[in-house]
mmCIF file of C-alpha atoms and ligand atoms in Angstrom:
data_model
loop_
_atom_site.group_PDB
_atom_site.id
_atom_site.type_symbol
_atom_site.label_atom_id
_atom_site.label_comp_id
_atom_site.label_asym_id
_atom_site.label_seq_id
_atom_site.Cartn_x
_atom_site.Cartn_y
_atom_site.Cartn_z
ATOM 1 C CA MET A 26 113.320 12.113 -42.691
ATOM 2 C CA SER A 27 113.068 12.162 -38.946
ATOM 3 C CA GLU A 28 113.860 9.130 -36.793
ATOM 4 C CA THR A 29 111.930 10.805 -33.983
ATOM 5 C CA VAL A 30 108.303 9.712 -33.870
ATOM 6 C CA THR A 31 105.753 12.529 -33.639
ATOM 7 C CA PHE A 32 102.946 11.251 -31.441
ATOM 8 C CA TYR A 33 99.510 12.905 -31.566
ATOM 9 C CA HIS A 34 97.844 12.058 -28.321
ATOM 10 C CA ASN A 35 95.165 12.726 -25.771
ATOM 11 C CA PRO A 36 95.745 11.017 -22.436
ATOM 12 C CA VAL A 37 92.075 10.009 -22.071
ATOM 13 C CA SER A 38 91.888 8.092 -25.304
ATOM 14 C CA ARG A 39 93.161 5.145 -27.300
ATOM 15 C CA GLY A 40 96.318 7.234 -27.425
ATOM 16 C CA ARG A 41 97.273 5.316 -24.276
ATOM 17 C CA ILE A 42 97.744 2.184 -26.400
ATOM 18 C CA ALA A 43 100.249 3.930 -28.685
ATOM 19 C CA HIS A 44 101.887 5.563 -25.678
ATOM 20 C CA TRP A 45 102.459 2.189 -24.002
ATOM 21 C CA MET A 46 103.851 0.822 -27.264
ATOM 22 C CA LEU A 47 106.213 3.781 -27.752
ATOM 23 C CA GLU A 48 107.555 3.171 -24.262
ATOM 24 C CA GLU A 49 107.941 -0.566 -24.915
ATOM 25 C CA VAL A 50 110.024 -0.070 -28.059
ATOM 26 C CA GLY A 51 112.084 2.741 -26.573
ATOM 27 C CA ALA A 52 111.529 4.906 -29.639
ATOM 28 C CA PRO A 53 112.587 8.552 -29.537
ATOM 29 C CA TYR A 54 109.292 10.433 -29.632
ATOM 30 C CA GLU A 55 107.806 13.842 -29.236
ATOM 31 C CA THR A 56 104.246 14.110 -27.951
ATOM 32 C CA ARG A 57 101.679 16.600 -29.213
ATOM 33 C CA VAL A 58 98.690 16.541 -26.885
ATOM 34 C CA LEU A 59 95.463 17.574 -28.616
ATOM 35 C CA SER A 60 92.715 18.981 -26.434
ATOM 36 C CA PHE A 61 89.319 17.522 -27.283
ATOM 37 C CA ASP A 62 87.643 20.378 -25.379
ATOM 38 C CA LYS A 63 89.350 22.944 -27.591
ATOM 39 C CA GLY A 64 88.655 20.892 -30.723
ATOM 40 C CA GLU A 65 92.357 20.656 -31.530
ATOM 41 C CA HIS A 66 91.758 17.249 -33.151
ATOM 42 C CA LYS A 67 89.444 18.834 -35.743
ATOM 43 C CA THR A 68 91.672 21.673 -36.952
ATOM 44 C CA PRO A 69 92.693 21.731 -40.634
ATOM 45 C CA GLU A 70 96.314 21.118 -39.549
ATOM 46 C CA TYR A 71 95.455 17.926 -37.720
ATOM 47 C CA LEU A 72 92.879 16.768 -40.285
ATOM 48 C CA ALA A 73 95.758 16.875 -42.779
ATOM 49 C CA VAL A 74 97.454 14.241 -40.577
ATOM 50 C CA ASN A 75 94.354 12.169 -39.823
ATOM 51 C CA PRO A 76 91.252 13.041 -41.838
ATOM 52 C CA MET A 77 89.190 11.203 -39.184
ATOM 53 C CA GLY A 78 90.154 13.848 -36.642
ATOM 54 C CA LYS A 79 90.942 11.111 -34.130
ATOM 55 C CA VAL A 80 93.890 10.118 -31.984
ATOM 56 C CA PRO A 81 96.249 8.376 -31.803
ATOM 57 C CA ALA A 82 98.343 9.077 -34.877
ATOM 58 C CA ILE A 83 102.074 8.951 -35.357
ATOM 59 C CA VAL A 84 104.378 10.338 -38.023
ATOM 60 C CA HIS A 85 107.672 8.529 -38.533
ATOM 61 C CA ARG A 86 110.134 8.895 -41.409
ATOM 62 C CA GLY A 87 107.611 11.137 -43.120
ATOM 63 C CA VAL A 88 104.787 8.575 -43.004
ATOM 64 C CA VAL A 89 101.519 8.857 -41.058
ATOM 65 C CA VAL A 90 100.201 5.813 -39.220
ATOM 66 C CA THR A 91 96.772 5.898 -37.575
ATOM 67 C CA GLU A 92 94.751 3.131 -35.898
ATOM 68 C CA ALA A 93 96.125 1.959 -32.590
ATOM 69 C CA ALA A 94 96.591 -1.656 -33.721
ATOM 70 C CA ALA A 95 98.453 -0.555 -36.858
ATOM 71 C CA ILE A 96 100.623 1.740 -34.753
ATOM 72 C CA CYS A 97 101.557 -1.177 -32.465
ATOM 73 C CA THR A 98 102.345 -3.391 -35.464
ATOM 74 C CA TYR A 99 104.317 -0.648 -37.221
ATOM 75 C CA LEU A 100 106.411 0.317 -34.192
ATOM 76 C CA ALA A 101 107.308 -3.297 -33.402
ATOM 77 C CA ASP A 102 108.676 -3.658 -36.948
ATOM 78 C CA ALA A 103 110.311 -0.231 -37.098
ATOM 79 C CA PHE A 104 112.175 -0.817 -33.817
ATOM 80 C CA PRO A 105 113.066 -4.530 -34.045
ATOM 81 C CA ALA A 106 115.680 -4.359 -31.291
ATOM 82 C CA ALA A 107 112.809 -4.320 -28.775
ATOM 83 C CA GLY A 108 111.928 -7.878 -29.860
ATOM 84 C CA LEU A 109 108.180 -7.279 -29.855
ATOM 85 C CA ALA A 110 107.303 -8.921 -33.189
ATOM 86 C CA PRO A 111 108.185 -12.277 -34.706
ATOM 87 C CA ALA A 112 110.073 -11.860 -37.995
ATOM 88 C CA ALA A 113 108.195 -12.144 -41.302
ATOM 89 C CA ASP A 114 109.558 -15.692 -41.851
ATOM 90 C CA ASP A 115 108.774 -16.863 -38.299
ATOM 91 C CA PRO A 116 105.630 -19.067 -38.268
ATOM 92 C CA ARG A 117 104.559 -17.370 -35.027
ATOM 93 C CA ARG A 118 103.994 -14.243 -37.107
ATOM 94 C CA GLY A 119 100.650 -15.794 -38.113
ATOM 95 C CA THR A 120 99.491 -16.131 -34.505
ATOM 96 C CA TYR A 121 100.747 -12.653 -33.735
ATOM 97 C CA LEU A 122 98.897 -10.983 -36.623
ATOM 98 C CA ARG A 123 95.804 -13.073 -36.093
ATOM 99 C CA TRP A 124 95.227 -11.819 -32.567
ATOM 100 C CA LEU A 125 96.239 -8.224 -33.319
ATOM 101 C CA PHE A 126 93.594 -8.097 -36.042
ATOM 102 C CA PHE A 127 91.114 -9.981 -33.851
ATOM 103 C CA GLY A 128 91.673 -7.356 -31.157
ATOM 104 C CA ALA A 129 90.850 -4.495 -33.478
ATOM 105 C CA GLY A 130 88.220 -6.189 -35.637
ATOM 106 C CA CYS A 131 86.344 -8.241 -33.057
ATOM 107 C CA VAL A 132 87.231 -7.496 -29.428
ATOM 108 C CA GLU A 133 86.960 -3.728 -29.638
ATOM 109 C CA PRO A 134 83.517 -3.565 -31.322
ATOM 110 C CA ALA A 135 82.177 -6.340 -29.073
ATOM 111 C CA LEU A 136 83.224 -4.429 -25.943
ATOM 112 C CA ILE A 137 81.896 -1.120 -27.238
ATOM 113 C CA ASP A 138 78.530 -2.637 -28.149
ATOM 114 C CA ARG A 139 78.317 -4.110 -24.650
ATOM 115 C CA MET A 140 79.416 -0.890 -22.961
ATOM 116 C CA PHE A 141 76.726 1.103 -24.789
ATOM 117 C CA ALA A 142 74.188 -1.685 -24.233
ATOM 118 C CA ARG A 143 73.398 -1.662 -27.928
ATOM 119 C CA PRO A 144 70.330 -3.751 -28.714
ATOM 120 C CA PRO A 145 71.006 -7.164 -30.278
ATOM 121 C CA VAL A 146 70.888 -7.250 -34.068
ATOM 122 C CA GLU A 147 68.685 -9.599 -36.070
ATOM 123 C CA ARG A 148 71.581 -11.347 -37.801
ATOM 124 C CA PRO A 149 74.621 -11.494 -35.491
ATOM 125 C CA GLY A 150 76.377 -13.577 -38.143
ATOM 126 C CA ALA A 151 76.684 -10.372 -40.174
ATOM 127 C CA LEU A 152 78.686 -8.709 -37.387
ATOM 128 C CA GLY A 153 82.441 -9.242 -37.651
ATOM 129 C CA TYR A 154 82.583 -10.390 -34.057
ATOM 130 C CA GLY A 155 79.349 -12.366 -34.266
ATOM 131 C CA ILE A 156 78.289 -13.106 -30.709
ATOM 132 C CA TYR A 157 79.754 -11.415 -27.622
ATOM 133 C CA GLU A 158 80.174 -14.702 -25.705
ATOM 134 C CA ALA A 159 81.953 -16.358 -28.631
ATOM 135 C CA THR A 160 84.358 -13.412 -28.876
ATOM 136 C CA LEU A 161 85.148 -13.636 -25.165
ATOM 137 C CA HIS A 162 85.673 -17.377 -25.424
ATOM 138 C CA ALA A 163 88.151 -16.900 -28.288
ATOM 139 C CA LEU A 164 89.858 -14.096 -26.360
ATOM 140 C CA GLU A 165 90.295 -16.361 -23.345
ATOM 141 C CA LEU A 166 91.899 -19.003 -25.562
ATOM 142 C CA ALA A 167 94.218 -16.392 -27.099
ATOM 143 C CA ILE A 168 95.643 -15.379 -23.720
ATOM 144 C CA ALA A 169 95.683 -18.891 -22.228
ATOM 145 C CA PRO A 170 99.391 -19.448 -23.109
ATOM 146 C CA GLY A 171 100.383 -16.599 -20.766
ATOM 147 C CA TRP A 172 101.218 -13.979 -23.332
ATOM 148 C CA ILE A 173 99.738 -14.320 -26.813
ATOM 149 C CA LEU A 174 102.990 -15.958 -27.981
ATOM 150 C CA GLY A 175 103.457 -17.985 -24.811
ATOM 151 C CA SER A 176 106.500 -16.818 -22.881
ATOM 152 C CA GLN A 177 107.307 -13.992 -25.335
ATOM 153 C CA PHE A 178 105.607 -10.655 -24.732
ATOM 154 C CA SER A 179 104.791 -8.929 -28.043
ATOM 155 C CA ALA A 180 102.993 -5.962 -29.559
ATOM 156 C CA ALA A 181 99.893 -8.156 -29.734
ATOM 157 C CA ASP A 182 99.863 -8.118 -25.921
ATOM 158 C CA VAL A 183 100.087 -4.331 -25.889
ATOM 159 C CA TYR A 184 96.983 -4.113 -28.055
ATOM 160 C CA ILE A 185 94.991 -7.011 -26.562
ATOM 161 C CA GLY A 186 96.123 -6.047 -23.061
ATOM 162 C CA SER A 187 94.934 -2.477 -23.597
ATOM 163 C CA GLN A 188 91.526 -3.736 -24.718
ATOM 164 C CA ILE A 189 91.245 -6.043 -21.720
ATOM 165 C CA ILE A 190 92.305 -3.405 -19.190
ATOM 166 C CA TRP A 191 89.928 -0.857 -20.713
ATOM 167 C CA GLY A 192 87.107 -3.398 -21.037
ATOM 168 C CA LEU A 193 87.362 -4.399 -17.373
ATOM 169 C CA MET A 194 87.366 -0.745 -16.352
ATOM 170 C CA THR A 195 84.323 0.190 -18.439
ATOM 171 C CA LYS A 196 82.515 -3.120 -17.779
ATOM 172 C CA GLY A 197 82.368 -3.796 -21.516
ATOM 173 C CA LEU A 198 84.282 -6.966 -20.649
ATOM 174 C CA GLU A 199 83.068 -9.585 -18.191
ATOM 175 C CA ALA A 200 85.394 -9.786 -15.187
ATOM 176 C CA ARG A 201 86.517 -13.389 -15.742
ATOM 177 C CA PRO A 202 89.559 -14.489 -13.686
ATOM 178 C CA ALA A 203 91.575 -15.120 -16.873
ATOM 179 C CA PHE A 204 91.079 -11.513 -17.994
ATOM 180 C CA GLU A 205 91.836 -10.096 -14.566
ATOM 181 C CA GLN A 206 95.032 -12.157 -14.258
ATOM 182 C CA TYR A 207 96.191 -11.144 -17.732
ATOM 183 C CA ALA A 208 95.457 -7.460 -17.012
ATOM 184 C CA ALA A 209 97.438 -7.738 -13.762
ATOM 185 C CA ARG A 210 100.357 -9.271 -15.700
ATOM 186 C CA CYS A 211 100.246 -6.419 -18.236
ATOM 187 C CA LYS A 212 100.394 -3.920 -15.388
ATOM 188 C CA THR A 213 103.746 -5.359 -14.286
ATOM 189 C CA ARG A 214 105.307 -4.051 -17.525
ATOM 190 C CA PRO A 215 107.537 -1.088 -16.605
ATOM 191 C CA ALA A 216 106.554 0.685 -19.844
ATOM 192 C CA LEU A 217 102.875 0.613 -18.898
ATOM 193 C CA GLN A 218 103.715 1.679 -15.358
ATOM 194 C CA ARG A 219 105.564 4.735 -16.711
ATOM 195 C CA VAL A 220 102.538 5.684 -18.817
ATOM 196 C CA ALA A 221 100.124 5.167 -15.907
ATOM 197 C CA ALA A 222 102.312 7.247 -13.607
ATOM 198 C CA GLY A 223 102.525 10.049 -16.160
ATOM 199 C CA ASP A 224 106.314 9.743 -16.129
ATOM 200 C CA SER A 225 106.738 9.776 -19.883
HETATM 201 N N1 GSH B 317 90.082 3.263 -34.970
HETATM 202 C C1 GSH B 317 90.815 4.239 -34.178
HETATM 203 C C2 GSH B 317 89.860 4.897 -33.217
HETATM 204 C C3 GSH B 317 90.460 6.152 -32.631
HETATM 205 C C4 GSH B 317 89.410 6.893 -31.791
HETATM 206 O O1 GSH B 317 88.194 6.645 -31.889
HETATM 207 N N2 GSH B 317 89.898 7.811 -30.974
HETATM 208 C C5 GSH B 317 88.993 8.614 -30.163
HETATM 209 C C6 GSH B 317 89.504 8.689 -28.735
HETATM 210 S S1 GSH B 317 89.573 7.096 -27.964
HETATM 211 C C7 GSH B 317 88.943 10.037 -30.680
HETATM 212 O O2 GSH B 317 89.943 10.551 -31.150
HETATM 213 N N3 GSH B 317 87.785 10.652 -30.554
HETATM 214 C C8 GSH B 317 87.608 12.020 -30.875
HETATM 215 C C9 GSH B 317 86.535 12.224 -31.920
HETATM 216 O O3 GSH B 317 86.217 11.295 -32.668
HETATM 217 O O4 GSH B 317 86.042 13.333 -31.977
HETATM 218 C C10 GSH B 317 91.980 3.545 -33.443
HETATM 219 O O5 GSH B 317 91.889 2.333 -33.196
HETATM 220 O O6 GSH B 317 92.988 4.193 -33.144
#
């Protein structure tokens, strides 16, 4: 079983979230860039890794992990020396998991619906995120302590931070000062700077 993480990536994709996280934990990893233009994400070889034919995906110790939020959660636990996840018996683990799942289950679809200007649905209560404004209000409260866990940066900030940076860029997210300040704070992370500079 290999300790080196195999990272299936495309630089213009959610792969950037996993890339940032890999750099944060300092994991040994080997990147396989898949060209969307050449359809390399839909080959039988890659579909055997991720039947969705999507990136990112990682393989570590013989196990496949897909879904950017799951990859962040997994890597924080697999490389605990980086200190990016509260331990299972730490009460802050609840806050940490809550906002990671909120990021994937609520923030992401809310921003995508806004970006594509999808028409409102008849029963917003049936949507996981409900109402766009309510999701943004909750998101603002989540980041109010500084980082999600206050003074401790964690994998939840990698995921939520990625959504906020991407949302501001695509205009799926309203440019509120709290979001802009948080995005600016994320961009001070050396790991994210290495990814942005293409140094890793
Ligand atoms: N739920 C997945 C979504 C992954 C995803 O949609 N990736 C896009 C790029 S951002 C992709 O691979 N698209 C290629 C395709 O679907 O053909 C995650 O959170 O990682």
